[in-house]
Amino acid sequence: MGTTPAKSVLLVDDLEESRRASRRLVESLGYKVTDVSDGLAALDSAKTKKPDLLLLDVRMPGMDGFEVARRYRAEVSERTPIVMLTALDDLETRVRSIDAGANDVLTKPAERSLVAVRLRTLLEHEEKFDKLTACQQSAFALVKAVETKSKHTSGHARRTALWASKMGRDFGLSAERVAIVQAGGLLHDVGKIGVPDAILEKPSDLTPDEVDVMHTHPNLGDLIIKAGSIDPIVAQCARNHHERMDGRGYPDRLPLATLPIEVRIVQVADVFDALTSHRPYRRASPPREAIRVLRDGVADGQFEPESVAIIAELVARREIVLH
């Protein structure tokens, strides 16, 4: 019986001593490591070797880690996990890392056990996500099309998927179910491909007729995802992310408690990212204000209390930071 090949990690650090220490640590965890000392070498190596994960130092001369991550996302892979390594345990570094496309941020020197958990979790989720989405590239192409319809929603699907995956992890879901949550977050608004640009970009309140048009996007998203033979829970995330705990949402007026936990997670991740992003009709809210709005929504019968509590804790721990 053959053995499963070790996952590959591309390690980027300009300091030789630090790079060697990180390499020893990652190899001791069973991963195959390629290490380079600068950003250009990292991009060249990644294009040919296609690593399973990028472990990237933040502070490097010439091209820093933020720029490497941005170019990696644009030129190499939109989905390969990126973990930033930094000696700067501050909010600005975490915000810039997430904005550049990183999945996680570890402070140097990182504890071996923490590195082990973070790398294993990210790689397991990506493996499950790959299997889930292998034959569904048309649906993911539509996500890009939706985001190009409105400059105000650029990155929203990717961030919703990231926040939802972190919430799923804290709920204790399996890697397979976290992958479903991640796919649900990425595809939840795919039905907006059928909403006219004038409605998506309108800088004022929608008319009743325009609201009716906007309310068609969950149904269309459900149809698109089902046509791609994607997991039915992902389709439910698209169809039912506007339902409410009290059953007064749309399109099916189903109480959230009757729906899978994946739907409830995606709903809260979606609303949090929407609140903290600029929109044509309002400015972005700071995270504390967004959490207050979510908690008010719990009291009003809109959101599930546990999902809101978990995202509030992630924000407090600075595992969710803004773009």
C-alpha positions as a Python dict, from the first residue, in 0.01 Angstrom:
ca = {
    (1, 'M'): (0, 0, 0),
    (2, 'G'): (145, 339, -99),
    (3, 'T'): (188, 622, 147),
    (4, 'T'): (35, 966, 104),
    (5, 'P'): (298, 1218, -11),
    (6, 'A'): (393, 1477, 248),
    (7, 'K'): (233, 1817, 202),
    (8, 'S'): (471, 2080, 68),
    (9, 'V'): (542, 2414, 238),
    (10, 'L'): (721, 2708, 76),
    (11, 'L'): (904, 2902, 347),
    (12, 'V'): (1010, 3262, 275),
    (13, 'D'): (1240, 3448, 516),
    (14, 'D'): (1535, 3675, 439),
    (15, 'L'): (1719, 3597, 767),
    (16, 'E'): (1914, 3274, 735),
    (17, 'E'): (1911, 3184, 1104),
    (18, 'S'): (1536, 3244, 1131),
    (19, 'R'): (1473, 3054, 806),
    (20, 'R'): (1675, 2755, 921),
    (21, 'A'): (1492, 2744, 1255),
    (22, 'S'): (1153, 2762, 1085),
    (23, 'R'): (1254, 2493, 837),
    (24, 'R'): (1360, 2256, 1115),
    (25, 'L'): (1031, 2315, 1296),
    (26, 'V'): (812, 2260, 988),
    (27, 'E'): (1008, 1953, 874),
    (28, 'S'): (976, 1806, 1223),
    (29, 'L'): (599, 1818, 1171),
    (30, 'G'): (629, 1595, 864),
    (31, 'Y'): (605, 1850, 585),
    (32, 'K'): (830, 1879, 281),
    (33, 'V'): (990, 2226, 289),
    (34, 'T'): (1139, 2446, 18),
    (35, 'D'): (1293, 2764, 156),
    (36, 'V'): (1390, 3086, -22),
    (37, 'S'): (1521, 3419, 99),
    (38, 'D'): (1322, 3678, -95),
    (39, 'G'): (987, 3749, -252),
    (40, 'L'): (1081, 3718, -618),
    (41, 'A'): (1240, 3378, -555),
    (42, 'A'): (922, 3275, -371),
    (43, 'L'): (698, 3367, -664),
    (44, 'D'): (927, 3192, -914),
    (45, 'S'): (942, 2879, -699),
    (46, 'A'): (567, 2874, -638),
    (47, 'K'): (485, 2895, -1009),
    (48, 'T'): (684, 2579, -1080),
    (49, 'K'): (650, 2374, -759),
    (50, 'K'): (290, 2463, -662),
    (51, 'P'): (328, 2434, -281),
    (52, 'D'): (38, 2329, -63),
    (53, 'L'): (100, 2617, 180),
    (54, 'L'): (303, 2939, 188),
    (55, 'L'): (476, 3035, 515),
    (56, 'L'): (580, 3394, 472),
    (57, 'D'): (785, 3638, 679),
    (58, 'V'): (643, 3990, 691),
    (59, 'R'): (954, 4208, 717),
    (60, 'M'): (1187, 4155, 422),
    (61, 'P'): (1393, 4401, 217),
    (62, 'G'): (1277, 4487, -132),
    (63, 'M'): (942, 4309, -153),
    (64, 'D'): (787, 4267, 191),
    (65, 'G'): (556, 3984, 289),
    (66, 'F'): (240, 4184, 220),
    (67, 'E'): (342, 4245, -141),
    (68, 'V'): (448, 3883, -187),
    (69, 'A'): (107, 3768, -60),
    (70, 'R'): (-79, 4007, -291),
    (71, 'R'): (121, 3900, -593),
    (72, 'Y'): (88, 3533, -496),
    (73, 'R'): (-289, 3571, -492),
    (74, 'A'): (-289, 3751, -828),
    (75, 'E'): (-25, 3545, -1011),
    (76, 'V'): (-12, 3199, -854),
    (77, 'S'): (-316, 3091, -652),
    (78, 'E'): (-624, 3249, -500),
    (79, 'R'): (-678, 2964, -257),
    (80, 'T'): (-346, 2813, -142),
    (81, 'P'): (-326, 2884, 233),
    (82, 'I'): (-90, 3166, 330),
    (83, 'V'): (39, 3201, 686),
    (84, 'M'): (228, 3516, 776),
    (85, 'L'): (514, 3506, 1028),
    (86, 'T'): (587, 3825, 1216),
    (87, 'A'): (765, 3953, 1524),
    (88, 'L'): (509, 4236, 1535),
    (89, 'D'): (207, 4124, 1733),
    (90, 'D'): (-6, 4429, 1653),
    (91, 'L'): (-344, 4490, 1495),
    (92, 'E'): (-210, 4682, 1194),
    (93, 'T'): (9, 4389, 1088),
    (94, 'R'): (-283, 4148, 1117),
    (95, 'V'): (-514, 4379, 920),
    (96, 'R'): (-258, 4426, 643),
    (97, 'S'): (-191, 4051, 633),
    (98, 'I'): (-558, 3961, 587),
    (99, 'D'): (-601, 4241, 333),
    (100, 'A'): (-306, 4100, 136),
    (101, 'G'): (-473, 3758, 124),
    (102, 'A'): (-330, 3571, 424),
    (103, 'N'): (-537, 3305, 600),
    (104, 'D'): (-358, 3330, 934),
    (105, 'V'): (-89, 3523, 1122),
    (106, 'L'): (161, 3367, 1365),
    (107, 'T'): (388, 3566, 1595),
    (108, 'K'): (757, 3471, 1601),
    (109, 'P'): (893, 3276, 1772),
    (110, 'A'): (587, 3054, 1731),
    (111, 'E'): (525, 2758, 1959),
    (112, 'R'): (566, 2424, 1785),
    (113, 'S'): (225, 2300, 1899),
    (114, 'L'): (54, 2615, 1767),
    (115, 'V'): (228, 2591, 1429),
    (116, 'A'): (132, 2223, 1408),
    (117, 'V'): (-236, 2292, 1473),
    (118, 'R'): (-260, 2592, 1242),
    (119, 'L'): (-84, 2426, 947),
    (120, 'R'): (-272, 2097, 983),
    (121, 'T'): (-608, 2273, 1010),
    (122, 'L'): (-551, 2493, 707),
    (123, 'L'): (-426, 2206, 493),
    (124, 'E'): (-709, 1973, 597),
    (125, 'H'): (-967, 2239, 518),
    (126, 'E'): (-808, 2309, 179),
    (127, 'E'): (-800, 1938, 92),
    (128, 'K'): (-1168, 1897, 176),
    (129, 'F'): (-1250, 2219, -6),
    (130, 'D'): (-1065, 2098, -317),
    (131, 'K'): (-1266, 1777, -320),
    (132, 'L'): (-1589, 1969, -266),
    (133, 'T'): (-1525, 2210, -553),
    (134, 'A'): (-1326, 2004, -806),
    (135, 'C'): (-1605, 1997, -1070),
    (136, 'Q'): (-1767, 2330, -996),
    (137, 'Q'): (-1544, 2593, -1157),
    (138, 'S'): (-1836, 2756, -1341),
    (139, 'A'): (-2003, 2853, -1013),
    (140, 'F'): (-1678, 3003, -883),
    (141, 'A'): (-1634, 3196, -1208),
    (142, 'L'): (-1975, 3349, -1138),
    (143, 'V'): (-1852, 3468, -797),
    (144, 'K'): (-1589, 3673, -978),
    (145, 'A'): (-1853, 3802, -1216),
    (146, 'V'): (-2074, 3911, -925),
    (147, 'E'): (-1789, 4099, -760),
    (148, 'T'): (-1696, 4280, -1080),
    (149, 'K'): (-2054, 4408, -1103),
    (150, 'S'): (-1994, 4628, -798),
    (151, 'K'): (-1671, 4781, -672),
    (152, 'H'): (-1826, 4788, -326),
    (153, 'T'): (-1848, 4406, -304),
    (154, 'S'): (-1494, 4329, -420),
    (155, 'G'): (-1348, 4070, -183),
    (156, 'H'): (-1675, 4026, 9),
    (157, 'A'): (-1724, 3661, -87),
    (158, 'R'): (-1363, 3567, -3),
    (159, 'R'): (-1376, 3743, 334),
    (160, 'T'): (-1716, 3593, 420),
    (161, 'A'): (-1575, 3249, 341),
    (162, 'L'): (-1271, 3316, 560),
    (163, 'W'): (-1469, 3447, 856),
    (164, 'A'): (-1718, 3159, 823),
    (165, 'S'): (-1439, 2898, 817),
    (166, 'K'): (-1290, 3044, 1137),
    (167, 'M'): (-1634, 3037, 1299),
    (168, 'G'): (-1686, 2677, 1189),
    (169, 'R'): (-1355, 2581, 1344),
    (170, 'D'): (-1455, 2744, 1676),
    (171, 'F'): (-1789, 2562, 1662),
    (172, 'G'): (-1584, 2241, 1657),
    (173, 'L'): (-1701, 2131, 1312),
    (174, 'S'): (-1506, 1864, 1125),
    (175, 'A'): (-1267, 1965, 846),
    (176, 'E'): (-1523, 1847, 590),
    (177, 'R'): (-1799, 2060, 740),
    (178, 'V'): (-1570, 2363, 769),
    (179, 'A'): (-1500, 2319, 397),
    (180, 'I'): (-1875, 2324, 333),
    (181, 'V'): (-1906, 2641, 543),
    (182, 'Q'): (-1620, 2795, 345),
    (183, 'A'): (-1785, 2708, 13),
    (184, 'G'): (-2118, 2839, 141),
    (185, 'G'): (-1956, 3168, 235),
    (186, 'L'): (-1788, 3199, -101),
    (187, 'L'): (-2105, 3122, -300),
    (188, 'H'): (-2375, 3273, -80),
    (189, 'D'): (-2434, 3576, -307),
    (190, 'V'): (-2378, 3408, -644),
    (191, 'G'): (-2741, 3474, -733),
    (192, 'K'): (-2669, 3847, -748),
    (193, 'I'): (-2541, 3782, -1099),
    (194, 'G'): (-2908, 3823, -1194),
    (195, 'V'): (-2960, 4155, -1010),
    (196, 'P'): (-2919, 4468, -1228),
    (197, 'D'): (-2609, 4679, -1159),
    (198, 'A'): (-2825, 4986, -1101),
    (199, 'I'): (-2984, 4817, -800),
    (200, 'L'): (-2660, 4678, -659),
    (201, 'E'): (-2490, 5018, -690),
    (202, 'K'): (-2783, 5240, -590),
    (203, 'P'): (-2660, 5495, -329),
    (204, 'S'): (-3003, 5540, -168),
    (205, 'D'): (-3289, 5327, -36),
    (206, 'L'): (-3439, 5078, -279),
    (207, 'T'): (-3798, 5114, -394),
    (208, 'P'): (-4041, 4830, -307),
    (209, 'D'): (-4009, 4695, -662),
    (210, 'E'): (-3628, 4708, -640),
    (211, 'V'): (-3641, 4527, -306),
    (212, 'D'): (-3847, 4253, -472),
    (213, 'V'): (-3578, 4217, -741),
    (214, 'M'): (-3300, 4205, -480),
    (215, 'H'): (-3493, 3937, -293),
    (216, 'T'): (-3472, 3706, -595),
    (217, 'H'): (-3097, 3647, -555),
    (218, 'P'): (-3124, 3363, -298),
    (219, 'N'): (-3352, 3163, -526),
    (220, 'L'): (-3124, 3213, -826),
    (221, 'G'): (-2816, 3127, -622),
    (222, 'D'): (-2984, 2805, -510),
    (223, 'L'): (-3056, 2711, -872),
    (224, 'I'): (-2701, 2790, -988),
    (225, 'I'): (-2540, 2584, -714),
    (226, 'K'): (-2773, 2288, -760),
    (227, 'A'): (-2699, 2293, -1133),
    (228, 'G'): (-2331, 2250, -1046),
    (229, 'S'): (-2397, 1943, -831),
    (230, 'I'): (-2245, 2115, -528),
    (231, 'D'): (-2318, 1991, -176),
    (232, 'P'): (-2685, 2067, -92),
    (233, 'I'): (-2590, 2251, 227),
    (234, 'V'): (-2390, 2499, 17),
    (235, 'A'): (-2708, 2557, -186),
    (236, 'Q'): (-2897, 2614, 140),
    (237, 'C'): (-2638, 2876, 242),
    (238, 'A'): (-2716, 3064, -79),
    (239, 'R'): (-3092, 3020, -53),
    (240, 'N'): (-3148, 3076, 318),
    (241, 'H'): (-2884, 3321, 444),
    (242, 'H'): (-3155, 3588, 476),
    (243, 'E'): (-3387, 3382, 697),
    (244, 'R'): (-3439, 3479, 1062),
    (245, 'M'): (-3462, 3302, 1396),
    (246, 'D'): (-3825, 3419, 1427),
    (247, 'G'): (-3919, 3289, 1080),
    (248, 'R'): (-3980, 3633, 927),
    (249, 'G'): (-3693, 3624, 677),
    (250, 'Y'): (-3692, 3537, 308),
    (251, 'P'): (-3741, 3360, 72),
    (252, 'D'): (-3893, 3066, 263),
    (253, 'R'): (-3980, 3221, 603),
    (254, 'L'): (-3803, 2933, 778),
    (255, 'P'): (-3688, 2969, 1141),
    (256, 'L'): (-3307, 2958, 1141),
    (257, 'A'): (-3311, 2690, 1410),
    (258, 'T'): (-3457, 2448, 1153),
    (259, 'L'): (-3164, 2504, 914),
    (260, 'P'): (-2811, 2355, 924),
    (261, 'I'): (-2555, 2529, 1144),
    (262, 'E'): (-2355, 2605, 827),
    (263, 'V'): (-2633, 2839, 709),
    (264, 'R'): (-2642, 3024, 1041),
    (265, 'I'): (-2264, 3066, 1041),
    (266, 'V'): (-2258, 3201, 685),
    (267, 'Q'): (-2540, 3443, 764),
    (268, 'V'): (-2352, 3605, 1054),
    (269, 'A'): (-2019, 3611, 867),
    (270, 'D'): (-2194, 3774, 570),
    (271, 'V'): (-2364, 4044, 778),
    (272, 'F'): (-2048, 4118, 977),
    (273, 'D'): (-1844, 4170, 661),
    (274, 'A'): (-2120, 4379, 503),
    (275, 'L'): (-2141, 4602, 812),
    (276, 'T'): (-1765, 4656, 821),
    (277, 'S'): (-1737, 4731, 447),
    (278, 'H'): (-1818, 5050, 258),
    (279, 'R'): (-2142, 5042, 63),
    (280, 'P'): (-2297, 5297, -176),
    (281, 'Y'): (-2557, 5387, 87),
    (282, 'R'): (-2341, 5400, 405),
    (283, 'R'): (-1992, 5406, 548),
    (284, 'A'): (-1825, 5102, 701),
    (285, 'S'): (-1882, 5042, 1071),
    (286, 'P'): (-1596, 4966, 1311),
    (287, 'P'): (-1596, 4606, 1436),
    (288, 'R'): (-1726, 4689, 1784),
    (289, 'E'): (-2024, 4868, 1629),
    (290, 'A'): (-2085, 4574, 1394),
    (291, 'I'): (-2089, 4334, 1689),
    (292, 'R'): (-2335, 4563, 1868),
    (293, 'V'): (-2565, 4556, 1563),
    (294, 'L'): (-2543, 4176, 1550),
    (295, 'R'): (-2628, 4150, 1920),
    (296, 'D'): (-2924, 4383, 1868),
    (297, 'G'): (-3028, 4149, 1587),
    (298, 'V'): (-3021, 3857, 1831),
    (299, 'A'): (-3255, 4047, 2064),
    (300, 'D'): (-3481, 4127, 1767),
    (301, 'G'): (-3515, 3762, 1662),
    (302, 'Q'): (-3290, 3787, 1358),
    (303, 'F'): (-2962, 3605, 1434),
    (304, 'E'): (-2861, 3294, 1625),
    (305, 'P'): (-2705, 3392, 1961),
    (306, 'E'): (-2423, 3136, 1952),
    (307, 'S'): (-2299, 3238, 1608),
    (308, 'V'): (-2289, 3603, 1713),
    (309, 'A'): (-2107, 3514, 2035),
    (310, 'I'): (-1845, 3319, 1841),
    (311, 'I'): (-1774, 3595, 1589),
    (312, 'A'): (-1754, 3845, 1876),
    (313, 'E'): (-1493, 3626, 2044),
    (314, 'L'): (-1295, 3592, 1720),
    (315, 'V'): (-1292, 3971, 1686),
    (316, 'A'): (-1184, 4009, 2049),
    (317, 'R'): (-898, 3761, 1991),
    (318, 'R'): (-803, 3953, 1673),
    (319, 'E'): (-849, 3642, 1459),
    (320, 'I'): (-1094, 3842, 1249),
    (321, 'V'): (-947, 4172, 1137),
    (322, 'L'): (-1072, 4421, 884),
    (323, 'H'): (-960, 4490, 529),
}
